[in-house]
Short mmCIF file of C-alpha atoms in Angstrom, two decimals:
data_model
loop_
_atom_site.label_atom_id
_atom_site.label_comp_id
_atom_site.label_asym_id
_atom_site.label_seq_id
_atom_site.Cartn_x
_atom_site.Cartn_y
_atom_site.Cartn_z
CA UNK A 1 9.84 29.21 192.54
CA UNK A 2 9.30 31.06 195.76
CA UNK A 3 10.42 30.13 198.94
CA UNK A 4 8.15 28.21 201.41
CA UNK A 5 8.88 27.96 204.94
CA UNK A 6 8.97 24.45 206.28
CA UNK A 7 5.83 23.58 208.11
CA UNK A 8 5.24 21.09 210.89
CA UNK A 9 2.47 18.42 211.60
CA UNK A 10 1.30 20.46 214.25
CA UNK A 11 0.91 23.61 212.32
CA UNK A 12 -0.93 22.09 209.93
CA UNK A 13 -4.44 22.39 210.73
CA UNK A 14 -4.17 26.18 212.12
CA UNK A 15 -2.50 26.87 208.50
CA UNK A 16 -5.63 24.88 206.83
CA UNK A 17 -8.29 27.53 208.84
CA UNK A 18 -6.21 30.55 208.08
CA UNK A 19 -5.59 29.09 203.92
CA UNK A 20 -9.66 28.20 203.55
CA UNK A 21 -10.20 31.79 205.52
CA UNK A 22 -8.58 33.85 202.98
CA UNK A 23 -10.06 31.33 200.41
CA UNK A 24 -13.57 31.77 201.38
CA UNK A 25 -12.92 35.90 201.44
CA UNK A 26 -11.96 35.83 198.01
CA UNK A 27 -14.81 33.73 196.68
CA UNK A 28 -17.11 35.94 198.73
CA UNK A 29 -15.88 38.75 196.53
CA UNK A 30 -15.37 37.16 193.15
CA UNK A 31 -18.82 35.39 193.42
CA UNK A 32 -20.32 38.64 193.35
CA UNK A 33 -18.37 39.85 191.05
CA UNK A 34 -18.98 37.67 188.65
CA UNK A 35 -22.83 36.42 189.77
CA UNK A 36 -23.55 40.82 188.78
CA UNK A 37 -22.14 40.87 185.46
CA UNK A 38 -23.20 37.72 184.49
CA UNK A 39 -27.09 38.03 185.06
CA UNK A 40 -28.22 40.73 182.55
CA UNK A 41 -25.02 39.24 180.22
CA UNK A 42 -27.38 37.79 177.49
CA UNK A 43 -29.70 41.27 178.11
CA UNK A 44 -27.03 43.40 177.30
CA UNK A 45 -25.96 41.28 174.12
CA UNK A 46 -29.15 41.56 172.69
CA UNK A 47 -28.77 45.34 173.40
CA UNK A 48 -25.75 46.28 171.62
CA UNK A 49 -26.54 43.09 168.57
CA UNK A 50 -29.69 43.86 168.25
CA UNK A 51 -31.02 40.54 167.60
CA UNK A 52 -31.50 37.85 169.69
CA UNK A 53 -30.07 35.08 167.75
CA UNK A 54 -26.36 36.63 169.13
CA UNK A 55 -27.87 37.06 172.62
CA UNK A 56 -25.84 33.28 173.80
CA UNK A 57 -22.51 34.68 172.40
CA UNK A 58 -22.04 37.09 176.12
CA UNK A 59 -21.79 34.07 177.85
CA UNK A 60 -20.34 31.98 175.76
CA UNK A 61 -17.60 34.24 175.10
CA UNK A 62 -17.47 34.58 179.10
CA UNK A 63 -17.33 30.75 179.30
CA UNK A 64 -14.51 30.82 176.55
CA UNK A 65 -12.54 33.46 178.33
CA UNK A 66 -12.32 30.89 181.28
CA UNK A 67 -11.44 27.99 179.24
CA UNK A 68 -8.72 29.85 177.23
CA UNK A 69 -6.58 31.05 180.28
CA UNK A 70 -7.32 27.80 182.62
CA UNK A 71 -4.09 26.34 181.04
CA UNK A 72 -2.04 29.23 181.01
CA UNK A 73 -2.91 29.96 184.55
CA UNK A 74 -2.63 26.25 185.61
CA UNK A 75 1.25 26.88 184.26
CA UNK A 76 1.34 29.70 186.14
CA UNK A 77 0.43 28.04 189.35
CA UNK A 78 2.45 24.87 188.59
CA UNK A 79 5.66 27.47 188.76
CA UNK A 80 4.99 29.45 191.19
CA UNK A 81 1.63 28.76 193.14
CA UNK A 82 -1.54 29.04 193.60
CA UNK A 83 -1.09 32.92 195.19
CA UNK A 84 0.27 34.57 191.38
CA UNK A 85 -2.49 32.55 189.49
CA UNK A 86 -5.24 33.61 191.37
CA UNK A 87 -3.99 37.09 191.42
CA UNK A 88 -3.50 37.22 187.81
CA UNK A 89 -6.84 35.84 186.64
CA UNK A 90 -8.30 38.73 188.43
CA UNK A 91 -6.54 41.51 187.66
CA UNK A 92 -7.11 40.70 184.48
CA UNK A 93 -11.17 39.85 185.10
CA UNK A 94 -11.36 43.41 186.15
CA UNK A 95 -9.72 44.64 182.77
CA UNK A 96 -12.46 42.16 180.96
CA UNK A 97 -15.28 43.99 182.94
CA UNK A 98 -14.16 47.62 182.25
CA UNK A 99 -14.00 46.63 178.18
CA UNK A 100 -17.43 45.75 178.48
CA UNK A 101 -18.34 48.70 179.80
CA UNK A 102 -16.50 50.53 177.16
CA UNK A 103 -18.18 48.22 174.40
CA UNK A 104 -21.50 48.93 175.28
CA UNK A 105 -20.91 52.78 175.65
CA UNK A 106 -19.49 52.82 172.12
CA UNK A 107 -22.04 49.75 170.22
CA UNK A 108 -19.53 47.34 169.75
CA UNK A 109 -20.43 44.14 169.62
CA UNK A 110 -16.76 42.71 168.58
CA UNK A 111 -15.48 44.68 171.62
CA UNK A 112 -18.24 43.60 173.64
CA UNK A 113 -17.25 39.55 173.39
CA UNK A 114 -13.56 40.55 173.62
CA UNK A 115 -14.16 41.76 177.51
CA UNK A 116 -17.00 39.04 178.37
CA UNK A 117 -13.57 36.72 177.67
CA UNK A 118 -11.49 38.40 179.64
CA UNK A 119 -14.16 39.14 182.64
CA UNK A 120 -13.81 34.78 182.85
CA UNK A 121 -10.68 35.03 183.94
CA UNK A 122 -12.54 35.98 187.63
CA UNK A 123 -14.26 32.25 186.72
CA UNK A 124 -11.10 30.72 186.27
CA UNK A 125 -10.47 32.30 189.60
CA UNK A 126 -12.79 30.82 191.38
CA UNK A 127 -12.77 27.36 190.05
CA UNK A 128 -9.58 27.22 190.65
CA UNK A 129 -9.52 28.03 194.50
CA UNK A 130 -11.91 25.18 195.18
CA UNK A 131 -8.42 22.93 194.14
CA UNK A 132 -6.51 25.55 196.36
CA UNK A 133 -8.42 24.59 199.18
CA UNK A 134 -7.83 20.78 198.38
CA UNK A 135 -4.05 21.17 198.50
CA UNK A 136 -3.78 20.73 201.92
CA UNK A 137 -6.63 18.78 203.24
CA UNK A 138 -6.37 15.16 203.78
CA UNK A 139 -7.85 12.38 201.61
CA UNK A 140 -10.95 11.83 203.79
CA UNK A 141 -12.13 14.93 204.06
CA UNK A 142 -10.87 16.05 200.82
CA UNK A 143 -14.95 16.43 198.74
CA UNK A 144 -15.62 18.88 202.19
CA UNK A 145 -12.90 20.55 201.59
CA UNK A 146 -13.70 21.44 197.91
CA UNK A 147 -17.28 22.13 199.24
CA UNK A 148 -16.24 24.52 201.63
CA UNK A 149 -15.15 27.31 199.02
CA UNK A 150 -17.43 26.06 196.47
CA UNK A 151 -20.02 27.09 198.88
CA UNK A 152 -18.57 30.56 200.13
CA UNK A 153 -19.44 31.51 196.55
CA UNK A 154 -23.01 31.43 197.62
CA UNK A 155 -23.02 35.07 199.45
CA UNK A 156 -21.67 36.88 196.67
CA UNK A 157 -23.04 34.82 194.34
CA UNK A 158 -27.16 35.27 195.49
CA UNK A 159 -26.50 39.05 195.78
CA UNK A 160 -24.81 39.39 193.03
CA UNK A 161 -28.18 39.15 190.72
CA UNK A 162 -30.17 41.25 192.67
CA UNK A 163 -27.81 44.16 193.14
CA UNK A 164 -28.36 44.04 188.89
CA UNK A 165 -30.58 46.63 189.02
CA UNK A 166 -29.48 49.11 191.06
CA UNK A 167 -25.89 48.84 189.24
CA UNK A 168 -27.70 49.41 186.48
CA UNK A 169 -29.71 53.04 187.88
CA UNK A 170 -25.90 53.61 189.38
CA UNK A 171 -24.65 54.63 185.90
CA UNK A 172 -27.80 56.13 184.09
CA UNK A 173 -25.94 59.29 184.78
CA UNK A 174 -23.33 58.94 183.37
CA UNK A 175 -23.62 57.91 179.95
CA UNK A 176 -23.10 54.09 180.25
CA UNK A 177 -26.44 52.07 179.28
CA UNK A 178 -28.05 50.61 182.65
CA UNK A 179 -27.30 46.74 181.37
CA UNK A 180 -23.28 47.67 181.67
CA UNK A 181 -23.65 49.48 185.11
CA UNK A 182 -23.16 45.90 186.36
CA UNK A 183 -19.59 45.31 184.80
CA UNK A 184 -18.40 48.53 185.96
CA UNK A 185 -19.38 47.02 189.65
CA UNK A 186 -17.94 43.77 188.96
CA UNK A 187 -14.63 45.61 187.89
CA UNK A 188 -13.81 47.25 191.36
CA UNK A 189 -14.94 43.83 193.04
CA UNK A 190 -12.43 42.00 191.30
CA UNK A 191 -9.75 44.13 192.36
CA UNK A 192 -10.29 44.20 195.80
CA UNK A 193 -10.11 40.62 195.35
CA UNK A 194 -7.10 40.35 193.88
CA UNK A 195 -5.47 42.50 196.43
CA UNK A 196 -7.03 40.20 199.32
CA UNK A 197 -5.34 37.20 197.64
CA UNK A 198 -2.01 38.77 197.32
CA UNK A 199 -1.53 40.32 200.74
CA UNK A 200 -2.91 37.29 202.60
CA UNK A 201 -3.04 33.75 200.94
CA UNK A 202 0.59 33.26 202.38
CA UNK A 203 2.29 30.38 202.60
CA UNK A 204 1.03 29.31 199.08
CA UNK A 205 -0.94 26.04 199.69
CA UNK A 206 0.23 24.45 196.31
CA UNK A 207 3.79 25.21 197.36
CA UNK A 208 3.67 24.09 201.03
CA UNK A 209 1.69 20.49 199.99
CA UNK A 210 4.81 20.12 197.89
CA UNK A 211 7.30 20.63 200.44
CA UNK A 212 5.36 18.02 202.70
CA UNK A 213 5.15 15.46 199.82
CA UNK A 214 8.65 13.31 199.36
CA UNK A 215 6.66 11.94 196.25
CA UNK A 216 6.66 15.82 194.58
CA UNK A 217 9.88 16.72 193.83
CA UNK A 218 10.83 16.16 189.94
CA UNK A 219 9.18 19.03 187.59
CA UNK A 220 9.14 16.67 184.91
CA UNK A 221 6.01 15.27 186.76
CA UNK A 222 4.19 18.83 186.72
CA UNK A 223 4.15 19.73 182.76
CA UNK A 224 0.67 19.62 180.93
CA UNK A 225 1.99 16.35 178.96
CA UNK A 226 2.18 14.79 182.06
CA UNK A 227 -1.17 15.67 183.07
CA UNK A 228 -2.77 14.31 180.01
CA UNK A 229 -0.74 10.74 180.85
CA UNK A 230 -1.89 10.71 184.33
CA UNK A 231 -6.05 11.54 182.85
CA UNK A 232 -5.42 8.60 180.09
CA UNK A 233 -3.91 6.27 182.49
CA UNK A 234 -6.85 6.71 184.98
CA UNK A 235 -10.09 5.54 184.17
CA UNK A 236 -11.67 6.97 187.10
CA UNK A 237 -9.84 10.82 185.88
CA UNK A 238 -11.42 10.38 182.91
CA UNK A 239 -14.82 10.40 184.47
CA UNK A 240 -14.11 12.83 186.92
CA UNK A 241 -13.47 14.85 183.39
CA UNK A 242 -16.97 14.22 181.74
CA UNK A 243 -18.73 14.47 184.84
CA UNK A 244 -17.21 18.36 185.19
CA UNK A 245 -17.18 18.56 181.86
CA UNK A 246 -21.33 17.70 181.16
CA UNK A 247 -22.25 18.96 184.19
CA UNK A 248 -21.14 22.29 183.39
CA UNK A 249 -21.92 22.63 179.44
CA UNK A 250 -25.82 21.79 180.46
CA UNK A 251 -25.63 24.18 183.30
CA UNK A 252 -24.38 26.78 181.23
CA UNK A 253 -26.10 25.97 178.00
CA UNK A 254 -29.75 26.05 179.33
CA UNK A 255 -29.16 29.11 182.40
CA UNK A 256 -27.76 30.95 179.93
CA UNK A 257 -30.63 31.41 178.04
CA UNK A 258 -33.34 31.58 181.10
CA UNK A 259 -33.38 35.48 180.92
CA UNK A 260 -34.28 35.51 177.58
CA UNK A 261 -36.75 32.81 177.48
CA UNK A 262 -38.39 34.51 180.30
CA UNK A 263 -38.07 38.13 179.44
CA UNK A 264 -40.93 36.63 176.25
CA UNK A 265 -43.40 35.05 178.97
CA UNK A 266 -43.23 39.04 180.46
CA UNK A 267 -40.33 38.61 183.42
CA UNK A 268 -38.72 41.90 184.15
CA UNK A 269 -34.81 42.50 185.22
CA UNK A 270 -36.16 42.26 189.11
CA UNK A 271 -37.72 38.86 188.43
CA UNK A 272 -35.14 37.47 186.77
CA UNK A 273 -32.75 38.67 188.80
CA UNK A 274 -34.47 36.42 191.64
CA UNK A 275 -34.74 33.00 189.73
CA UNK A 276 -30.79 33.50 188.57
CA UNK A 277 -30.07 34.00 192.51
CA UNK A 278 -32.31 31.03 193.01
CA UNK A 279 -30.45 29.17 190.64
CA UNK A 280 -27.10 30.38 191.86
CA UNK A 281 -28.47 29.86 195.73
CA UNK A 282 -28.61 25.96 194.10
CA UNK A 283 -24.88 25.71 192.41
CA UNK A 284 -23.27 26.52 196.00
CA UNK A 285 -25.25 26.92 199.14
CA UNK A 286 -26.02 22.94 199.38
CA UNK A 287 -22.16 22.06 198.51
CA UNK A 288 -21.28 21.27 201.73
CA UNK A 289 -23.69 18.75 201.47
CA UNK A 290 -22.21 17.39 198.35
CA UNK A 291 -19.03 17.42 199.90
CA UNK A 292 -20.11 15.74 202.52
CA UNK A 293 -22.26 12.78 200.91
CA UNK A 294 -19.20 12.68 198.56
CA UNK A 295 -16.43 11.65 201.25
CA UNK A 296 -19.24 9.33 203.14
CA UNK A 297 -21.15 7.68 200.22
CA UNK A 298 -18.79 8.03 197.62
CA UNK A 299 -17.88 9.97 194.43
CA UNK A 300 -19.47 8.08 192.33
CA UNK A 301 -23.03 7.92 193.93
CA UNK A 302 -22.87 11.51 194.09
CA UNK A 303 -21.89 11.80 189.94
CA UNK A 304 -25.62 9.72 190.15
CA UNK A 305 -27.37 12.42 191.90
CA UNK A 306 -26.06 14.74 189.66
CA UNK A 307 -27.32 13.10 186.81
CA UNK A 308 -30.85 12.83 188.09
CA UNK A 309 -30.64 16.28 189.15
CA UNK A 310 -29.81 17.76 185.99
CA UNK A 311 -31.93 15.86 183.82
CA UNK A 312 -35.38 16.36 186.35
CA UNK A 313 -33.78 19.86 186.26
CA UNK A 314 -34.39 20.19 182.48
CA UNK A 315 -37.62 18.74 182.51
CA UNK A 316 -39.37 21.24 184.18
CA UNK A 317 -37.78 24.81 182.90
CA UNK A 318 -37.99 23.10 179.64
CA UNK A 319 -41.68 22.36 180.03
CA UNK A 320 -42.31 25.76 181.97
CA UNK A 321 -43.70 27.96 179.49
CA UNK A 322 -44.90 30.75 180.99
CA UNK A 323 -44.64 29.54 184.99
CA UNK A 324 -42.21 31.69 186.46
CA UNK A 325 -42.49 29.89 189.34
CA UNK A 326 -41.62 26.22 187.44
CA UNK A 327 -39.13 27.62 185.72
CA UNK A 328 -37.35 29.15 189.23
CA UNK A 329 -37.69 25.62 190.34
CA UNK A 330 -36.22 24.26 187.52
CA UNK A 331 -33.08 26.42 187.60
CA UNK A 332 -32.79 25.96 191.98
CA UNK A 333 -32.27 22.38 190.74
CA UNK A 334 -30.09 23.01 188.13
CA UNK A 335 -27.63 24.48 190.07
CA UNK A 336 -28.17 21.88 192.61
CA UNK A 337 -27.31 19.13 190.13
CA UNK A 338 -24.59 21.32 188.78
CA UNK A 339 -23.20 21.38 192.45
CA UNK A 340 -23.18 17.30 192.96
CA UNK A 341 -21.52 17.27 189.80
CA UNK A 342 -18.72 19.91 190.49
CA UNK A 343 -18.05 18.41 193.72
CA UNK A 344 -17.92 14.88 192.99
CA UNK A 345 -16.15 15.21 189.78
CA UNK A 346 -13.68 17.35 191.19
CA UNK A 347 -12.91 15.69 194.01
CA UNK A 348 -13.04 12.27 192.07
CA UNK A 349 -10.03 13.88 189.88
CA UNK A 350 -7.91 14.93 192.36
CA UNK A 351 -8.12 11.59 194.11
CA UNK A 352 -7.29 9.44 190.76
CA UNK A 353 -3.91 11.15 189.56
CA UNK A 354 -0.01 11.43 191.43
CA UNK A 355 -0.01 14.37 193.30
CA UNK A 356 2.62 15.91 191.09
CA UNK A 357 0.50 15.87 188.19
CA UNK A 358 -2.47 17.57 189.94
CA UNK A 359 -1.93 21.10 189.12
CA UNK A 360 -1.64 20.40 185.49
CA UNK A 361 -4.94 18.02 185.79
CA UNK A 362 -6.77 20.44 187.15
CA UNK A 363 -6.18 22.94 184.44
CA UNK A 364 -6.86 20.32 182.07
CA UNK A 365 -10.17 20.03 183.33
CA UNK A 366 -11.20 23.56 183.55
CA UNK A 367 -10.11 23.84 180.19
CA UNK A 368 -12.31 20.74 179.35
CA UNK A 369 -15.03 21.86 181.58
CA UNK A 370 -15.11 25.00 180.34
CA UNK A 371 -14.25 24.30 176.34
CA UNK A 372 -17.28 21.81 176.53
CA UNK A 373 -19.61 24.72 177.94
CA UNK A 374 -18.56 27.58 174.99
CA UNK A 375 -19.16 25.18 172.31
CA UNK A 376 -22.87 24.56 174.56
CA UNK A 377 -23.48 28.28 175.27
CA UNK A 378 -22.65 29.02 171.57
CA UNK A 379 -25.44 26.75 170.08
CA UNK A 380 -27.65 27.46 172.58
CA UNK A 381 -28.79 31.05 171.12
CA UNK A 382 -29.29 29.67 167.88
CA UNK A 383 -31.45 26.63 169.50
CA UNK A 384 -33.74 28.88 171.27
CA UNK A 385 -34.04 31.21 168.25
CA UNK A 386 -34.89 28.78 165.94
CA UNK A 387 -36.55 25.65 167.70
CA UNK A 388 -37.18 26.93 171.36
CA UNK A 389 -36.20 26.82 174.90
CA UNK A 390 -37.98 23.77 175.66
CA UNK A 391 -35.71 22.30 172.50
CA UNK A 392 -32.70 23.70 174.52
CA UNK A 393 -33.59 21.32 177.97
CA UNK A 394 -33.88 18.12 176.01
CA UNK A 395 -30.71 18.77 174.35
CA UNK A 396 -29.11 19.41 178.27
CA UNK A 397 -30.80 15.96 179.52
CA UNK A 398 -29.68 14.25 176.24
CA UNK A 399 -25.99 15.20 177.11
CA UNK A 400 -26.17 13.75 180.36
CA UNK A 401 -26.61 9.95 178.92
CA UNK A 402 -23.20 9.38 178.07
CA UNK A 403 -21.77 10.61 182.01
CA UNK A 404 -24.63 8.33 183.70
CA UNK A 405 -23.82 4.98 181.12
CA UNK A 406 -19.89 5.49 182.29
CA UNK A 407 -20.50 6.21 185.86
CA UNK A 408 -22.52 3.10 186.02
CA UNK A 409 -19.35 1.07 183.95
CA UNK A 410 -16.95 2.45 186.14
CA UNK A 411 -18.94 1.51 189.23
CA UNK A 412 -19.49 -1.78 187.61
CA UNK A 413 -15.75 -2.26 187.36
CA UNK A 414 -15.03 -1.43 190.91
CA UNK A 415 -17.85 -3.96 192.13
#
């Protein structure tokens, strides 16, 4: 483990500013990164497949990517900080990016899914600073904290969609189809990122909020096994892991599929590029506000928002048909629902387990989260193909019964 140098009461908050700083820089970066590959994903499946049926497999396999290295990467972190995990993840979501260039200049489809996993390591990434910025911040103001780089996604994030296009015109000269041009963007975004977080996010926050903690000093208290003790000891962890968990699998599940669903009522890549920025201008731009509500009302009013976000959310895209402008609306309050639910849950988890264990929690959620979501995104190709997008939103707003009916138990309990 590296060395961290001892740090004082009173250096505290000017180390918080210059930590959330470098923080909110990165997620700048990787938000664009990822928000530019990720919109013409399902597009460019559909390309190389040729059939539509496979379309939900680019984002799924994206959304698996980020599962599969949240534990590895939460190991990572739990030996040496948050600084090497972050870098890693995007180092090697710029490799992911690049193969799915490749894949789509040579029509492979296999090839194609094997670098939407690894371009999810730059999602790992950024879920995982929004714990990086919690490392440090205290208890009360923890859910702003969170917030805070949740919502610095928002910049790269909104452009990311609209910059599609020209990404796409970027590379027509070259030989790689238009739908790729994106990936080869998000590529040298993701490496500029991982520079940033290597030169600058020193002292490692993880590291430092250990030296301050007395409580934090066994590594027996860190492993993954411990983690899963301090979630099933916790009643309150575990719904901090099914609010994460639902919140993002309907997210996912039913965004992934907007493109398509609206590229048959006549959209074109510019118009969907603006109701994906909508949507994405919903998952972080209002998380301060989630933050906020979440430190002065309470998690668990806030997993209740989310819930009736969500679900009003998947009423109207699923009941859109061809309204563009229903449809946008639907998926600005998807990602608004999405947000509550991130923030909340998140926050909600780190409050509920021994700080030891936190570092392995976290990964176990992200790996729940994200798990939950794959297994969502997979089916939800086959849904639309065979019963329809509007068959796609009930299934989100059915999900979303189970987190409201333990919410309200758990609230019950505390009462």
């Amino acid at each position: 483990m590296s060395k961290t140098p001892a740090i004082g009461a009173a250096e505290l908050p000017a180390l918080r500013r210059r930590i959330n700083a470098v923080l909110i820089a990165s997620q700048i970066l990787g938000g664009l990164g990822v928000a530019t590959g990720i919109a013409l994903a399902a597009v460019l499946a559909q390309e190389v497949s040729g059939t539509e049926a496979l379309s939900g497999l680019a984002p799924t396999a994206t959304v698996a990517g980020t599962a599969l290295l949240s534990v590895p990467l939460a190991a990572l972190m739990t030996a040496r900080g948050r600084r090497p995990g972050l870098v890693l993840a995007y180092l090697i979501g710029a490799l992911g990016a690049g193969v799915v260039v490749l894949a789509a200049v040579v029509g492979s489809f296999p090839l194609l899914l094997l670098g939407m996993a690894g371009f999810g390591a730059a999602s790992s990434a950024n879920l995982q600073a929004r714990f990086a910025a919690a490392d440090l911040a205290e208890p009360e103001r923890r859910g702003r904290a969170i917030s805070t780089v949740v919502w610095a996604t928002t910049i790269g994030a909104v452009l990311g969609p609209n910059i599609a296009s020209p990404a796409g015109r970027s590379v027509s000269g070259i030989g790689i189809p238009a739908a790729a041009g994106p990936f080869l963007w998000a590529a040298g975004v993701f490496l500029v990122s991982a520079v940033l977080v290597l030169v600058l996010l020193r002292p490692d926050p993880l590291l430092t909020a250990r030296a301050l903690s007395p409580a934090d000093r066994s590594p027996a208290g860190r492993s993954l096994r411990a983690g899963v003790r301090a979630v099933r000891e916790s009643p309150m962890a575990q719904l901090a892991l099914v609010t994460v968990a639902v919140s993002h699998t309907a997210m996912v599940s039913i965004m992934s599929m907007t493109p398509v669903a609206l590229s048959h009522h006549g959209a074109g890549i510019q118009l969907i590029g603006l109701v994906i920025s909508g949507h994405i201008a919903g998952m972080y731009a209002f998380s301060p506000l989630m933050g906020w509500l979440a430190d002065r009302i309470g998690r668990l009013a806030v997993i209740g928002l989310a819930a009736g976000l969500l679900s009003t959310a998947a009423l109207l895209a699923g009941t859109a048909g061809p309204s563009h402008g229903r449809t946008a609306f639907g998926l600005f309050l998807l990602g608004l629902g999405w947000s509550a639910g991130l923030v909340s849950g998140s926050t909600l988890l780190t409050d509920s387990v021994p700080q030891p264990a936190r570092a392995a929690v976290q990964g176990l959620s992200d790996l729940t989260m994200n798990t939950a979501a794959g297994l969502g995104g997979a089916a939800a190709g086959l849904v639309v193909a065979q019963a329809g997008y509007g068959w796609l939103n009930a299934i989100g707003a059915a999900l979303l019964l189970p987190m409201a009916a333990l919410a309200v138990r758990r609230a019950m309990t505390r009462a």
